[in-house]
Coordinates of C-alpha atoms in Angstrom, one line a residue:
M237 CA 63.9 81.1 89.4
K238 CA 61.9 84.2 89.9
T239 CA 64.1 87.3 89.8
L240 CA 63.6 90.3 92.1
Y241 CA 62.9 92.4 89.0
S242 CA 60.1 90.0 87.8
K243 CA 58.6 90.0 91.4
F244 CA 58.7 93.8 91.4
V245 CA 57.0 94.0 88.0
V246 CA 54.3 91.5 89.0
T247 CA 53.8 93.2 92.4
T248 CA 53.5 96.6 90.7
M249 CA 50.9 95.3 88.3
L250 CA 49.0 93.7 91.1
V251 CA 49.1 96.9 93.1
M252 CA 47.8 98.9 90.1
I253 CA 45.1 96.4 89.4
G254 CA 44.2 96.2 93.1
S255 CA 44.1 99.9 93.4
L256 CA 41.9 100.2 90.3
C257 CA 39.5 97.6 91.8
I258 CA 39.4 99.3 95.2
G259 CA 39.0 102.7 93.6
F260 CA 36.2 101.4 91.4
L261 CA 34.4 99.9 94.4
A262 CA 34.9 103.1 96.4
T263 CA 33.6 105.2 93.5
N264 CA 30.7 102.8 93.0
T265 CA 29.8 103.1 96.7
Y266 CA 30.0 106.9 96.6
Y267 CA 27.8 107.0 93.5
H268 CA 25.1 104.9 95.0
Q269 CA 25.2 106.5 98.4
V270 CA 25.6 110.1 97.4
V271 CA 25.6 110.9 93.7
K272 CA 22.7 108.7 92.4
E273 CA 20.0 110.3 94.6
K274 CA 21.2 113.8 93.7
N275 CA 21.5 113.0 90.0
D276 CA 17.9 111.7 90.0
A277 CA 16.6 114.7 91.8
K278 CA 18.4 117.1 89.4
N279 CA 17.0 115.4 86.3
V280 CA 13.5 115.3 87.9
K281 CA 13.7 119.0 88.3
I282 CA 14.8 119.5 84.7
A283 CA 12.0 117.2 83.4
Q284 CA 9.4 119.1 85.6
D285 CA 10.7 122.4 84.3
I286 CA 10.2 121.2 80.7
A287 CA 6.7 119.9 81.4
K288 CA 5.8 123.1 83.2
Y289 CA 7.1 125.2 80.3
I290 CA 5.1 123.2 77.8
E291 CA 1.9 123.5 79.8
S292 CA 2.3 127.2 80.5
S293 CA 3.7 128.4 77.1
K294 CA 1.8 125.9 74.9
P295 CA 4.4 126.0 72.0
N296 CA 2.8 126.0 68.6
D297 CA 4.9 123.1 67.4
L298 CA 5.6 120.6 70.2
D299 CA 7.7 118.3 68.0
N300 CA 9.9 121.2 67.0
Y301 CA 10.4 122.2 70.6
L302 CA 11.3 118.7 71.7
T303 CA 13.6 118.3 68.7
T304 CA 15.4 121.4 69.8
L305 CA 15.8 120.0 73.3
G306 CA 17.1 116.8 71.9
G307 CA 19.7 118.7 69.8
I308 CA 21.1 120.5 72.9
G309 CA 21.9 117.2 74.7
Y310 CA 18.9 115.2 75.8
Q311 CA 17.3 111.9 74.8
I312 CA 13.5 112.3 74.9
Y313 CA 10.6 109.9 74.5
V314 CA 7.0 111.3 74.5
T315 CA 4.0 109.1 74.5
T316 CA 0.3 109.3 75.0
G317 CA 0.1 105.6 75.8
D318 CA -1.0 104.6 72.3
E319 CA 1.9 106.0 70.3
G320 CA 5.2 107.6 71.1
H321 CA 8.0 109.6 69.5
F322 CA 11.8 109.8 70.1
F323 CA 13.8 113.0 70.0
G324 CA 17.5 113.7 70.3
G325 CA 20.0 110.8 70.7
E326 CA 19.0 107.2 70.0
Y327 CA 18.4 104.8 72.9
R328 CA 20.1 101.4 72.7
D329 CA 17.1 99.8 74.4
K330 CA 13.7 101.4 73.6
I331 CA 11.5 99.3 75.8
V332 CA 9.6 100.7 78.7
P333 CA 6.9 98.7 80.5
S334 CA 3.3 99.8 79.7
K335 CA 2.6 99.8 83.4
T336 CA 5.3 102.5 83.9
V337 CA 3.8 104.6 81.1
K338 CA 0.3 104.4 82.7
Q339 CA 1.7 105.4 86.1
V340 CA 3.3 108.5 84.6
L341 CA 0.1 109.4 82.6
N342 CA -1.8 109.1 85.9
G343 CA 0.4 111.8 87.4
E344 CA 3.2 109.8 89.1
I345 CA 6.9 110.6 88.7
Y346 CA 9.1 107.8 87.3
H347 CA 12.5 107.5 89.0
G348 CA 14.2 105.3 86.5
M349 CA 17.7 106.6 87.2
R350 CA 17.4 106.1 90.9
D351 CA 15.8 102.6 90.6
F352 CA 17.8 101.4 87.7
P353 CA 18.2 97.6 88.2
K354 CA 22.0 97.4 87.7
E355 CA 22.8 98.8 91.1
T356 CA 26.0 96.8 91.6
F357 CA 28.1 99.1 89.4
V358 CA 28.4 102.8 88.7
T359 CA 28.2 101.9 85.0
G360 CA 24.4 102.0 85.4
F361 CA 24.8 105.8 85.1
F362 CA 25.9 105.3 81.5
A363 CA 23.3 102.7 80.5
N364 CA 21.6 104.0 77.3
E365 CA 18.2 102.4 78.0
L366 CA 14.8 103.9 78.1
I367 CA 14.1 102.5 81.5
N368 CA 17.1 104.5 82.8
T369 CA 15.3 107.8 82.5
I370 CA 13.1 110.3 84.4
G371 CA 9.4 110.2 83.6
V372 CA 7.0 113.1 84.3
P373 CA 3.4 113.9 83.1
F374 CA 2.3 117.0 81.2
T375 CA -0.8 118.2 79.4
Y376 CA -0.8 119.6 75.9
E377 CA -3.9 120.7 74.0
D378 CA -6.1 118.8 76.5
E379 CA -4.3 115.6 76.0
Q380 CA -2.2 113.8 78.7
Y381 CA 1.4 112.9 77.8
A382 CA 4.3 111.0 79.5
L383 CA 7.7 112.6 79.1
F384 CA 10.8 110.3 79.5
I385 CA 14.1 112.2 79.5
R386 CA 17.8 111.7 80.3
P387 CA 21.0 113.5 79.3
D388 CA 22.7 112.3 76.2
I389 CA 26.0 110.9 77.7
R390 CA 27.7 111.1 74.3
L391 CA 27.2 114.8 74.1
L392 CA 28.3 115.3 77.7
F393 CA 31.8 114.1 76.9
S394 CA 33.4 117.2 75.4
E395 CA 37.0 117.8 74.2
V396 CA 38.0 118.6 77.8
H397 CA 36.9 115.1 78.9
T398 CA 38.8 113.6 76.0
I399 CA 41.9 115.5 77.0
L400 CA 41.6 114.5 80.6
G401 CA 41.1 110.9 79.7
G402 CA 44.1 110.9 77.4
L403 CA 46.1 112.6 80.2
M404 CA 45.2 109.9 82.7
L405 CA 46.0 107.2 80.2
A406 CA 49.4 108.8 79.4
M407 CA 50.1 109.3 83.2
T408 CA 49.3 105.6 83.8
V409 CA 51.6 104.3 81.0
L410 CA 54.4 106.7 81.8
S411 CA 54.2 105.9 85.5
L412 CA 54.3 102.2 84.8
L413 CA 57.4 102.6 82.5
A414 CA 59.1 104.9 85.1
M415 CA 58.5 102.4 87.8
L416 CA 59.9 99.6 85.6
L417 CA 63.0 101.7 84.8
F418 CA 63.4 102.6 88.5
A419 CA 63.1 99.0 89.5
K420 CA 65.8 98.1 87.0
A421 CA 68.1 100.8 88.3
L422 CA 67.3 99.7 91.9
I423 CA 68.0 96.1 91.3
R424 CA 71.2 96.5 89.2
P425 CA 73.4 97.2 92.3
I426 CA 71.8 94.2 94.1
T427 CA 72.8 92.0 91.1
Q428 CA 76.3 93.4 91.4
L429 CA 76.3 92.6 95.1
T430 CA 75.1 89.1 94.5
E431 CA 77.9 88.5 92.0
A432 CA 80.4 90.0 94.4
T433 CA 79.3 87.6 97.2
H434 CA 79.8 84.7 94.8
Q435 CA 83.4 86.0 94.3
L436 CA 83.9 86.1 98.1
A437 CA 82.6 82.6 98.3
H438 CA 85.6 81.6 96.1
E439 CA 88.0 83.5 98.4
K440 CA 88.5 86.4 96.0
F441 CA 88.7 89.0 98.7
D442 CA 89.9 91.8 96.4
T443 CA 86.3 92.2 95.0
L444 CA 85.0 95.7 95.7
L445 CA 81.8 97.3 94.6
D446 CA 81.8 100.6 92.7
I447 CA 78.4 101.8 93.7
D448 CA 78.2 105.6 94.4
R449 CA 74.8 106.1 96.0
A450 CA 73.6 107.9 99.1
D451 CA 70.6 105.7 99.9
E452 CA 70.4 102.4 101.8
I453 CA 71.8 100.4 98.9
G454 CA 74.8 102.7 98.8
Q455 CA 75.3 102.2 102.6
L456 CA 75.0 98.4 102.0
A457 CA 77.6 98.6 99.3
D458 CA 79.9 100.6 101.6
S459 CA 79.4 98.1 104.4
F460 CA 80.1 95.3 101.9
N461 CA 83.4 96.9 100.9
V462 CA 84.4 97.4 104.5
M463 CA 83.6 93.7 105.1
T464 CA 85.6 92.7 102.1
E465 CA 88.6 94.7 103.3
K466 CA 88.4 93.1 106.7
L467 CA 88.1 89.6 105.2
Q468 CA 91.1 90.4 103.0
E469 CA 93.0 91.5 106.1
N470 CA 91.8 88.5 108.1
D471 CA 92.9 86.2 105.2
R472 CA 96.3 87.8 105.2
I473 CA 96.6 87.5 109.0
R474 CA 95.4 83.8 108.8
K475 CA 98.0 82.9 106.2
E476 CA 100.7 84.8 108.1
F477 CA 99.6 83.0 111.3
I478 CA 99.8 79.6 109.6
S479 CA 103.2 80.5 108.3
N480 CA 104.4 81.6 111.7
V481 CA 103.0 78.6 113.5
S482 CA 104.6 76.3 110.9
H483 CA 108.0 78.0 111.4
D484 CA 107.7 78.0 115.2
F485 CA 107.0 74.3 115.2
Q486 CA 109.5 73.4 112.4
S487 CA 112.4 75.1 114.1
P488 CA 112.4 73.2 117.4
L489 CA 111.5 69.9 115.6
L490 CA 114.6 70.3 113.4
N491 CA 116.7 71.1 116.4
I492 CA 115.4 68.0 118.3
Q493 CA 115.9 65.8 115.2
G494 CA 119.4 67.2 114.8
Y495 CA 120.5 66.6 118.4
V496 CA 118.8 63.2 118.5
D497 CA 121.0 62.2 115.5
L498 CA 124.1 63.5 117.3
L499 CA 123.2 61.5 120.4
K500 CA 123.3 58.4 118.4
N501 CA 127.1 58.8 118.1
P502 CA 128.7 56.3 120.5
L503 CA 131.9 58.4 120.8
L504 CA 130.1 61.4 122.5
S505 CA 131.4 62.4 125.9
D506 CA 129.2 62.6 128.9
K507 CA 129.4 66.4 128.9
E508 CA 128.3 66.6 125.2
R509 CA 125.5 64.1 125.8
Q510 CA 124.3 66.2 128.7
E511 CA 124.4 69.4 126.7
Y512 CA 122.5 67.9 123.8
T513 CA 119.8 66.4 126.1
T514 CA 119.4 69.8 127.8
I515 CA 118.8 71.5 124.4
I516 CA 116.3 68.8 123.5
E517 CA 114.5 69.3 126.8
L518 CA 114.4 73.1 126.2
E519 CA 113.0 72.7 122.7
T520 CA 110.3 70.3 123.9
K521 CA 109.3 72.7 126.6
R522 CA 109.2 75.5 124.0
M523 CA 106.9 73.4 121.8
S524 CA 104.7 72.6 124.9
I525 CA 104.4 76.3 125.7
L526 CA 103.6 77.2 122.1
T527 CA 100.9 74.4 121.9
K528 CA 99.3 75.6 125.1
Q529 CA 99.3 79.2 124.1
L530 CA 97.8 78.4 120.6
L531 CA 95.1 76.4 122.3
L532 CA 94.4 79.3 124.7
L533 CA 94.3 81.8 121.8
T534 CA 91.9 79.5 119.9
S535 CA 89.7 79.4 122.9
L536 CA 89.8 83.2 123.3
D537 CA 89.0 83.7 119.7
Q538 CA 85.7 81.9 120.0
S539 CA 83.0 84.6 120.3
T540 CA 80.8 82.2 122.2
R541 CA 83.3 81.7 125.1
L542 CA 81.8 82.6 128.4
L543 CA 84.0 83.9 131.3
K544 CA 83.9 81.9 134.5
R545 CA 83.5 84.9 136.7
E546 CA 83.7 84.5 140.5
P547 CA 85.0 86.7 143.3
Y548 CA 88.5 86.0 144.3
R549 CA 91.5 87.7 146.0
L550 CA 93.5 89.3 143.2
D551 CA 96.3 90.4 145.6
E552 CA 96.8 86.8 146.8
Q553 CA 97.0 85.6 143.1
L554 CA 99.7 88.2 142.4
K555 CA 101.6 87.1 145.5
E556 CA 101.4 83.5 144.4
I557 CA 102.8 84.5 140.9
V558 CA 105.7 86.2 142.5
R559 CA 106.5 83.2 144.6
K560 CA 106.3 80.9 141.5
Y561 CA 108.9 82.9 139.7
R562 CA 111.2 83.6 142.7
W563 CA 113.9 81.4 141.3
Q564 CA 113.9 83.2 137.9
L565 CA 114.2 86.5 139.8
E566 CA 117.2 85.2 141.7
D567 CA 118.7 83.7 138.6
A568 CA 118.4 87.0 136.7
N569 CA 119.6 89.0 139.7
V570 CA 116.4 91.2 139.6
Q571 CA 114.8 92.7 142.7
L572 CA 111.0 92.7 143.0
S573 CA 108.8 94.8 145.3
Y574 CA 105.1 95.1 145.5
Q575 CA 102.4 97.1 147.1
L576 CA 99.3 95.0 147.3
E577 CA 96.3 95.9 149.5
P578 CA 93.6 93.3 149.9
V579 CA 91.6 93.4 146.6
T580 CA 88.6 91.2 145.7
Y581 CA 87.8 91.0 142.0
D582 CA 85.0 89.3 140.2
G583 CA 86.7 87.7 137.2
D584 CA 88.0 84.5 135.6
A585 CA 90.9 83.7 137.8
G586 CA 92.3 81.0 135.5
L587 CA 92.5 83.4 132.5
L588 CA 93.9 86.3 134.5
Q589 CA 96.7 84.1 135.9
N590 CA 97.9 83.9 132.3
V591 CA 98.0 87.7 132.1
W592 CA 100.2 88.0 135.3
D593 CA 102.4 85.0 134.2
N594 CA 103.1 86.7 130.8
L595 CA 103.7 90.2 132.2
L596 CA 106.0 89.1 135.0
T597 CA 108.1 86.7 132.8
N598 CA 108.5 89.5 130.3
A599 CA 109.5 92.0 133.0
I600 CA 112.2 89.4 134.1
K601 CA 113.3 88.5 130.6
Y602 CA 113.7 92.0 129.3
N603 CA 115.3 93.4 132.5
V604 CA 119.0 94.2 133.1
E605 CA 121.5 92.8 135.5
G606 CA 120.6 94.1 139.0
G607 CA 117.3 95.6 137.7
E608 CA 114.1 96.1 139.5
I609 CA 110.4 95.2 139.1
H610 CA 107.6 96.9 141.0
I611 CA 103.9 95.6 141.2
H612 CA 101.2 98.0 142.4
V613 CA 97.4 97.5 142.5
Q614 CA 95.0 100.4 142.8
E615 CA 91.3 99.8 143.4
S616 CA 88.5 102.3 142.9
S617 CA 84.7 102.0 143.2
T618 CA 84.4 101.1 139.5
S619 CA 87.7 99.4 138.5
V620 CA 90.9 97.7 139.5
E621 CA 94.2 98.7 137.9
V622 CA 97.4 96.5 138.1
L623 CA 100.7 98.2 137.3
I624 CA 103.8 96.1 136.5
E625 CA 106.9 98.3 136.1
D626 CA 110.4 97.2 135.3
S627 CA 113.8 98.9 134.7
G628 CA 114.7 96.9 131.7
I629 CA 115.8 97.6 128.1
G630 CA 112.6 99.2 127.1
M631 CA 111.2 99.6 123.6
T632 CA 111.1 102.0 120.7
A633 CA 107.9 103.7 119.5
E634 CA 107.9 101.5 116.5
Q635 CA 108.2 98.3 118.6
L636 CA 105.4 99.6 120.9
Q637 CA 103.0 99.6 117.9
K638 CA 103.6 95.9 117.2
V639 CA 103.9 94.4 120.7
F640 CA 100.3 93.0 120.6
D641 CA 100.8 91.4 117.2
R642 CA 100.9 87.6 117.3
F643 CA 104.4 86.1 116.9
Y644 CA 106.1 89.5 117.2
R645 CA 109.3 89.4 119.2
V646 CA 110.9 92.6 120.4
D647 CA 114.4 91.2 120.8
A648 CA 114.9 87.8 119.0
S649 CA 118.3 87.3 120.8
R650 CA 116.5 87.2 124.2
T651 CA 113.4 85.2 123.1
K652 CA 114.7 81.9 122.0
Q653 CA 112.3 80.3 124.4
G654 CA 109.5 82.9 123.6
T655 CA 106.6 82.5 121.2
G656 CA 105.6 86.0 120.5
L657 CA 102.0 85.2 121.7
G658 CA 102.2 86.4 125.3
L659 CA 101.1 90.0 124.9
A660 CA 98.4 89.0 122.3
I661 CA 97.0 86.7 125.0
V662 CA 97.2 89.4 127.7
K663 CA 95.3 91.9 125.5
Q664 CA 92.5 89.4 124.6
I665 CA 91.9 88.3 128.1
A666 CA 91.7 91.9 129.3
E667 CA 89.3 92.8 126.6
L668 CA 87.1 89.7 127.5
H669 CA 86.8 91.2 130.9
G670 CA 85.9 94.6 129.4
G671 CA 89.3 96.0 130.2
T672 CA 92.3 97.5 128.5
V673 CA 96.1 97.1 128.4
H674 CA 98.3 100.2 128.1
I675 CA 102.1 100.0 127.7
E676 CA 104.6 102.9 128.2
S677 CA 108.2 102.3 127.4
V678 CA 111.5 104.2 126.9
M679 CA 114.6 102.7 125.5
N680 CA 117.1 101.7 128.2
S681 CA 114.8 103.2 130.9
G682 CA 112.2 100.4 131.4
T683 CA 108.6 99.6 130.7
K684 CA 105.2 100.2 132.5
V685 CA 102.3 97.9 131.8
R686 CA 98.9 99.0 133.1
V687 CA 96.0 96.5 133.1
H688 CA 92.7 98.2 133.7
L689 CA 89.8 95.9 134.7
P690 CA 86.3 97.3 135.3
K691 CA 84.1 96.0 138.0
L692 CA 80.6 94.6 137.3

């Protein structure tokens, strides 16, 4: 398996090699398009100046003069056509076509640097060959000569060039090493992150990354830690949820089993038998309600759930809820009043009915003898707000903080038939509609529940 580090190293090397090749080709193009012609013209001028000086000054010792020129940085070849002499630096290739020599002797200028055959590469500039020179004619003591000259490249490279070359080499090596070390430091936290994800895969949700960086990797590590904490919390909630569900199913099942065993006693009176069957019926209804609410919560928890929105009369739905629970109101001796103007809302009527069912049954269940419930609907251009207010036992500030937790019961003595899931369902349905649920409560003074639903 190729690691990210090896890929980074290979990519770095390929980039450096590619950059070198592109730079070389660009330099080569620049040399042939710009430098080569100027270099040829410059050396032609130098050769012509030398030839002009020889013809005008007529040095007594031509060989000594040419030797001096060779010593100061030139490679020189002088010939009359029959014989020739070299001065200065040695040529690697000392062959020049006789045709070329004749052309120079006849007064033509030889542009060997400009027309050097190896035009593909800039390295032709450094070719130490006699044909890579400038040729000009001159006359000395009534005899025609051909002068071939080029700078001695070896002498042109001074200590400064050596220092610059070493500097470039050192920069290249140090840059490469620095990039490799940086890559190692860059990839180390990614390796830690990979190992941490493996730990998460084995449900070890206490795995946290200790990466203190301010860059994108640091932000990724922070996000990973946040995700881990949320997974840890979700795992805790999941286990607690399973424990609560198990307990809420186990309790009525044990009751049913116990009373079924009692019913097997042939000596039971009709009154006892009726009492036991009533308890069994209540427990089965409790299990049925719990099962339905768990299925509803499971459905609501699915992020892909789509609301079946359609316009419907919200005020008529609330009136129907009141009629449905009229018997409970009379049984609990609770008075209910409402102020409902015609309101049409575009929402999922089936889900919202669960909201009003839960809120109204809670208002009845937690009310007092002779208490009151008031329902009010207020509509604006952007939203609908439903207020359900009761005069019941109320809640403490601590209880208010937990009312939306699943399986939380405010008063266990009054919720033998409750599941602790009602308000959690209310909150989720409201949020699915983009709304909110707000509860205000004072001990022994009642509770107000406001459901705010925005319009589309």
